[in-house]
PDB file of C-alpha atoms in Angstrom:
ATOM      1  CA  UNK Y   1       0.000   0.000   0.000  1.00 62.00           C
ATOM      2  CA  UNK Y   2       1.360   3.236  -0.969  1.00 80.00           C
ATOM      3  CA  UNK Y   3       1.957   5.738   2.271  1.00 92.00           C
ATOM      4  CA  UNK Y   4       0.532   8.761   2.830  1.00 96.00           C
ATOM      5  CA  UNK Y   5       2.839  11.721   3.597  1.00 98.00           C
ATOM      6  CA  UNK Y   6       1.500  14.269   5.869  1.00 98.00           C
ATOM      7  CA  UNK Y   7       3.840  17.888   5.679  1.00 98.00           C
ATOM      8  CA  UNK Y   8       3.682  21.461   6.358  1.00 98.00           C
ATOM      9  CA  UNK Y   9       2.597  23.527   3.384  1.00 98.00           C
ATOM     10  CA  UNK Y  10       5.467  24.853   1.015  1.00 98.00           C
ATOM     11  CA  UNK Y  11       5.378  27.848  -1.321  1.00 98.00           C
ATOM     12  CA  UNK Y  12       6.164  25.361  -3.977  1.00 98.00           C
ATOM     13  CA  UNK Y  13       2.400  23.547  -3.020  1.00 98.00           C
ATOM     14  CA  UNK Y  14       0.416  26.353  -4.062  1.00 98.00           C
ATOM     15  CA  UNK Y  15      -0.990  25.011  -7.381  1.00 98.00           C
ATOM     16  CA  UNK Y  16      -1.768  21.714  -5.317  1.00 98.00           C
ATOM     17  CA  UNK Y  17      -3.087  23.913  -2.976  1.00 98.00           C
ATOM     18  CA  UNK Y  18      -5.555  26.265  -4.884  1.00 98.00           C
ATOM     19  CA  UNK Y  19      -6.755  22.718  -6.737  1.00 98.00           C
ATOM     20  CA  UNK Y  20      -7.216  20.670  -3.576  1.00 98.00           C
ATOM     21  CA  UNK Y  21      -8.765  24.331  -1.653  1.00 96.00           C
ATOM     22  CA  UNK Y  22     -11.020  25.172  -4.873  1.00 97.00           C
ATOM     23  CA  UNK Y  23     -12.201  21.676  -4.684  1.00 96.00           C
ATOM     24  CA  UNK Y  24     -13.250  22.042  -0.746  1.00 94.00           C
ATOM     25  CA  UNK Y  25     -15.196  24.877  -1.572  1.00 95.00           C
ATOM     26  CA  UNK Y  26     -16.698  23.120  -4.663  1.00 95.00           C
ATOM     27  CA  UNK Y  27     -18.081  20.488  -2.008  1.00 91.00           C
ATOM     28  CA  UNK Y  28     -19.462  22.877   0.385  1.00 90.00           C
ATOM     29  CA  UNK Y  29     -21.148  24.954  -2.682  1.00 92.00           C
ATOM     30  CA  UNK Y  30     -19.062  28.375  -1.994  1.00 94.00           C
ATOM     31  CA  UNK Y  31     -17.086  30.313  -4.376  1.00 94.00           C
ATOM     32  CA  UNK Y  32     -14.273  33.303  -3.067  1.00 95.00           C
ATOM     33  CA  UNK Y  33     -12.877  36.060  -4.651  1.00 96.00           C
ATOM     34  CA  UNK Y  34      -9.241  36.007  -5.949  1.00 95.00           C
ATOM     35  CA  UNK Y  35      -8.274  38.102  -3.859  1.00 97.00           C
ATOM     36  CA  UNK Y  36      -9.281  36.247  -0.613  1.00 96.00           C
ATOM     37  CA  UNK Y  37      -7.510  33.335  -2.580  1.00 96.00           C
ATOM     38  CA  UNK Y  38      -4.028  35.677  -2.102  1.00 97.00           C
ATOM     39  CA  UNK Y  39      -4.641  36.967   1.005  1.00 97.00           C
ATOM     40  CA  UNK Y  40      -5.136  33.092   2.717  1.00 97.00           C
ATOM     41  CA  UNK Y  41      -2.236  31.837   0.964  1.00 98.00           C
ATOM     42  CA  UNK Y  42      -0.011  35.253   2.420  1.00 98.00           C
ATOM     43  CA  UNK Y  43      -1.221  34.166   5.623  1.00 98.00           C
ATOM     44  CA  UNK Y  44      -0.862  30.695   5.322  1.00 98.00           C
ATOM     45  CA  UNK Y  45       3.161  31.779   5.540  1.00 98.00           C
ATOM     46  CA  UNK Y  46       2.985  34.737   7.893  1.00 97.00           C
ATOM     47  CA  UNK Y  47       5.211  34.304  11.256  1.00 95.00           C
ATOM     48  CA  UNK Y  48       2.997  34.974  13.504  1.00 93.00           C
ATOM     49  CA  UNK Y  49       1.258  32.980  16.623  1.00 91.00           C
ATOM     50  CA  UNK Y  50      -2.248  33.774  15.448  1.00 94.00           C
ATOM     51  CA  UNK Y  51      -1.771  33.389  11.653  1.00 97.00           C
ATOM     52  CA  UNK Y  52      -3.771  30.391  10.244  1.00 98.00           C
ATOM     53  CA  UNK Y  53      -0.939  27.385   8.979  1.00 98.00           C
ATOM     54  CA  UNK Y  54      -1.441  24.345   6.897  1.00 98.00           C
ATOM     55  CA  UNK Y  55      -0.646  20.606   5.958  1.00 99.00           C
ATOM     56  CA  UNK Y  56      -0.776  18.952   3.001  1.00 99.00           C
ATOM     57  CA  UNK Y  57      -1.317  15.090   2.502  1.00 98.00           C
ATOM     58  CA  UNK Y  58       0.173  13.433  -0.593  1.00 98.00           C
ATOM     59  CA  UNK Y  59      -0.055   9.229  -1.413  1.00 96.00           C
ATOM     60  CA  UNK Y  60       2.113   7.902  -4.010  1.00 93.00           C
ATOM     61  CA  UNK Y  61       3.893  11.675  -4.554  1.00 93.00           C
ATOM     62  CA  UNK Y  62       0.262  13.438  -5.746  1.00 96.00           C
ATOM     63  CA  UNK Y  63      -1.064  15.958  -2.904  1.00 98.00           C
ATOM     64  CA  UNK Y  64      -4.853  14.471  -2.175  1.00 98.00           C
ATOM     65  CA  UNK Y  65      -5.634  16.610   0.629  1.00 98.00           C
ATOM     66  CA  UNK Y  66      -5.325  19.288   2.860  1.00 98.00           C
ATOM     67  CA  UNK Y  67      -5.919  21.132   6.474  1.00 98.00           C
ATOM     68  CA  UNK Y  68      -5.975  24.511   7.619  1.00 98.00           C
ATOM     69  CA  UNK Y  69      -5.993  25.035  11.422  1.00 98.00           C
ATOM     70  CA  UNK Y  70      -5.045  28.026  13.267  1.00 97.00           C
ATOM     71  CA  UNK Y  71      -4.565  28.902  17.555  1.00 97.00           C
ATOM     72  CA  UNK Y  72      -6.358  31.306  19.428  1.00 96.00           C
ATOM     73  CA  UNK Y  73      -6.620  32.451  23.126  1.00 95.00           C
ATOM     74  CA  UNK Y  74      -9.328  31.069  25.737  1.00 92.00           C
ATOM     75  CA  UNK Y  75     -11.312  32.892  28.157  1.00 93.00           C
ATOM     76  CA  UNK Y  76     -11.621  29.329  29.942  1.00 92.00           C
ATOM     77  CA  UNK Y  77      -7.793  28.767  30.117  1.00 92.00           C
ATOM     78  CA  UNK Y  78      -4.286  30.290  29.806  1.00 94.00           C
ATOM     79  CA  UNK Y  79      -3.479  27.259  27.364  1.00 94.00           C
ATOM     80  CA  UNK Y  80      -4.589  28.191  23.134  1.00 95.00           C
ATOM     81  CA  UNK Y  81      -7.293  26.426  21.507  1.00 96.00           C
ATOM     82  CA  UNK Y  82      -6.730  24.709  18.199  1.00 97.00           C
ATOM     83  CA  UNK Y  83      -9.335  25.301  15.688  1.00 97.00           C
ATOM     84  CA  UNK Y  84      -9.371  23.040  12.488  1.00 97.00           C
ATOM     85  CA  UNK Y  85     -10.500  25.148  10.082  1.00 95.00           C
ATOM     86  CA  UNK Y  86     -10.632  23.434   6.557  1.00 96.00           C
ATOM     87  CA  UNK Y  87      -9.969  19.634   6.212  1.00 97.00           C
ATOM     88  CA  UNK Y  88     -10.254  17.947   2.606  1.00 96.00           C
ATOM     89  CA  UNK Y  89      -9.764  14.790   0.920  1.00 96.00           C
ATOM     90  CA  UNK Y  90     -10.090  14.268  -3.029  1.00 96.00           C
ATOM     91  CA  UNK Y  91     -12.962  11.787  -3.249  1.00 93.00           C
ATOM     92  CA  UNK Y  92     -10.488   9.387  -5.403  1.00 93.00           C
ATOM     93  CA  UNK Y  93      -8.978   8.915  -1.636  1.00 94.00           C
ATOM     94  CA  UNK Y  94     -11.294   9.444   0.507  1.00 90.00           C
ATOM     95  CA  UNK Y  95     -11.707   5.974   3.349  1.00 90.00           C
ATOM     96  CA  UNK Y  96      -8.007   6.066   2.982  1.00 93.00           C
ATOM     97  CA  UNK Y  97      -6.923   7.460   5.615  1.00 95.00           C
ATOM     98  CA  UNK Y  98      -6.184  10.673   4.419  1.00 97.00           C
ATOM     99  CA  UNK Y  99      -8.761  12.507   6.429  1.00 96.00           C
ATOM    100  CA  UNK Y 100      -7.306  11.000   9.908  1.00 97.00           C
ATOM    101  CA  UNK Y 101      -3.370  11.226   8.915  1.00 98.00           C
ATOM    102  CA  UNK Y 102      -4.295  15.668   8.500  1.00 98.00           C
ATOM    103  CA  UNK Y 103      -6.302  15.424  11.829  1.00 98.00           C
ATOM    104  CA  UNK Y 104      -3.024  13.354  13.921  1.00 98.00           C
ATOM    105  CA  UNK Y 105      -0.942  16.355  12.236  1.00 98.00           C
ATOM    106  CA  UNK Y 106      -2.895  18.899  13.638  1.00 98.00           C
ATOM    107  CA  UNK Y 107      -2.996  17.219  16.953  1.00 98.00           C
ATOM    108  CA  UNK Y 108       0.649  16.204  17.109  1.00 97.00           C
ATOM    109  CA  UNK Y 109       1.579  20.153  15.917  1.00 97.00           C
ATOM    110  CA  UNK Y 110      -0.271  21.191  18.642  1.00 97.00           C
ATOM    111  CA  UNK Y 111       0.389  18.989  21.224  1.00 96.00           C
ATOM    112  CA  UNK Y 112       3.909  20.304  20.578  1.00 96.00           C
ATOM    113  CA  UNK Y 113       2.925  23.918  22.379  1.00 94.00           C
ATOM    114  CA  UNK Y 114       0.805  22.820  24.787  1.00 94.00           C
ATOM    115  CA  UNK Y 115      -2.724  23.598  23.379  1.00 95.00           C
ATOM    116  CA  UNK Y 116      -5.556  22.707  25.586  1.00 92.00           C
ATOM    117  CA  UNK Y 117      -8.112  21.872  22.694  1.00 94.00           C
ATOM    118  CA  UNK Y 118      -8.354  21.036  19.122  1.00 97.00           C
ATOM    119  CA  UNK Y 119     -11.687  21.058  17.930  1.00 96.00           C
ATOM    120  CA  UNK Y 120     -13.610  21.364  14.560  1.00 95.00           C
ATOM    121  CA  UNK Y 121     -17.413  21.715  12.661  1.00 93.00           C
ATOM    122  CA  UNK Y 122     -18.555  19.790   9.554  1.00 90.00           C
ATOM    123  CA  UNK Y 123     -22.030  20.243   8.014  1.00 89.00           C
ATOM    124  CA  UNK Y 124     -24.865  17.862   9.746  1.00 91.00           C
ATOM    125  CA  UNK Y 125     -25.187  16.157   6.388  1.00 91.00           C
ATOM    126  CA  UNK Y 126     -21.349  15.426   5.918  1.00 89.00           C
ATOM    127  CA  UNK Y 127     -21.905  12.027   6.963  1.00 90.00           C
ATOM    128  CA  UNK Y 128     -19.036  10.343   5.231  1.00 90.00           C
ATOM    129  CA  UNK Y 129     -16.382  13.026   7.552  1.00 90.00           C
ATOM    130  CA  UNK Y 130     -18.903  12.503  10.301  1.00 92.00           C
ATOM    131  CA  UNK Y 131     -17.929   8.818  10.625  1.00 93.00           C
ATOM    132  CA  UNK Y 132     -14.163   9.691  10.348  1.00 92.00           C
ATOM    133  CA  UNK Y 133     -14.987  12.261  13.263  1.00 93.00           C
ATOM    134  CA  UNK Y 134     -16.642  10.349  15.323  1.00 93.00           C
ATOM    135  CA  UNK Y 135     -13.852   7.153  15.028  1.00 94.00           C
ATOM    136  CA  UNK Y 136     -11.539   9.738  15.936  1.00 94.00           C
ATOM    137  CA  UNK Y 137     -12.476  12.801  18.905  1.00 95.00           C
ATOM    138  CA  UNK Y 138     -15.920  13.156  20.545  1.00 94.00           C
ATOM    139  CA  UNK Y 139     -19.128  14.864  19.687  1.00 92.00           C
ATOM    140  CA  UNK Y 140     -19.606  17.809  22.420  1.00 91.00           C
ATOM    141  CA  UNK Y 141     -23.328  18.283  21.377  1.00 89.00           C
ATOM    142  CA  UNK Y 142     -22.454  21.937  20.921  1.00 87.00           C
ATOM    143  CA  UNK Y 143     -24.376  23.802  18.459  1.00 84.00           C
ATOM    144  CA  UNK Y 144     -22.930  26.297  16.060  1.00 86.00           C
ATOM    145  CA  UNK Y 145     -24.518  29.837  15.197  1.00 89.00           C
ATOM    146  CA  UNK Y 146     -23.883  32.946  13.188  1.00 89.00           C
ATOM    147  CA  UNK Y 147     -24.766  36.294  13.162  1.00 92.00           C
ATOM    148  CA  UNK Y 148     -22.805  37.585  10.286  1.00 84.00           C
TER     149      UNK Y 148
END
């Protein structure tokens, strides 16, 4: 079985990138202006404790997926959360373990500083990444809203 290679994005991954990204969006029906396409890759490589970071996830040398995750502060604790913003798999892979190897990354890059949580949303009718989720972190039984 060919192995799956988990790594911290590189400048040189931004076509593989924008493909793999344009695709996430694709699935969840949203489309973004170029320019927000420019200003998340510029901040995908800006020092900077806050600024969102990434992995990418390649099997047999093509990139098949990706995660965005980012730390913020806690009113609940001096430790930073984790948030796991984007997570994708190209459907060619997906039940590959693709999905899990970007999740361990996240964990294991922020286990590394100490964060007290990492934590993430999916759609309520993303049941294939719902049955990854739920194999790998628990369900809080939180419920998301927006104002904006």
């Amino acid at each position: 079985m060919t192995e799956i290679t988990v790594r911290p994005l590189a400048q040189s991954d931004h076509a593989d990138w924008r493909r793999l990204w344009t695709d996430y969006l694709t699935f969840y029906e949203t489309k973004l202006p170029e320019e927000i396409y420019a200003i998340t890759w510029k901040r995908l490589f800006t020092p900077g404790e806050f600024e969102p970071k990434g992995f990418i996830a390649t099997l047999g040398g093509k990139a098949v997926g990706l995660t965005h995750y980012l730390y913020h502060r806690s009113g609940w604790s001096e430790k930073n959360n984790c948030y796991l913003q984007d997570l994708f798999a190209d459907p060619d892979v997906r039940g590959k373990g693709i999905g899990a190897a970007l999740i361990e990354a996240v964990k294991q890059e922020a286990g590394k500083i100490g964060v007290k949580n990492v934590y993430w949303m999916t759609h309520e009718t993303n049941t294939t990444a719902r049955k990854l989720y739920d194999h790998v972190a628990r369900r809080t039984g939180f419920i998301e809203y927006d104002l904006l």
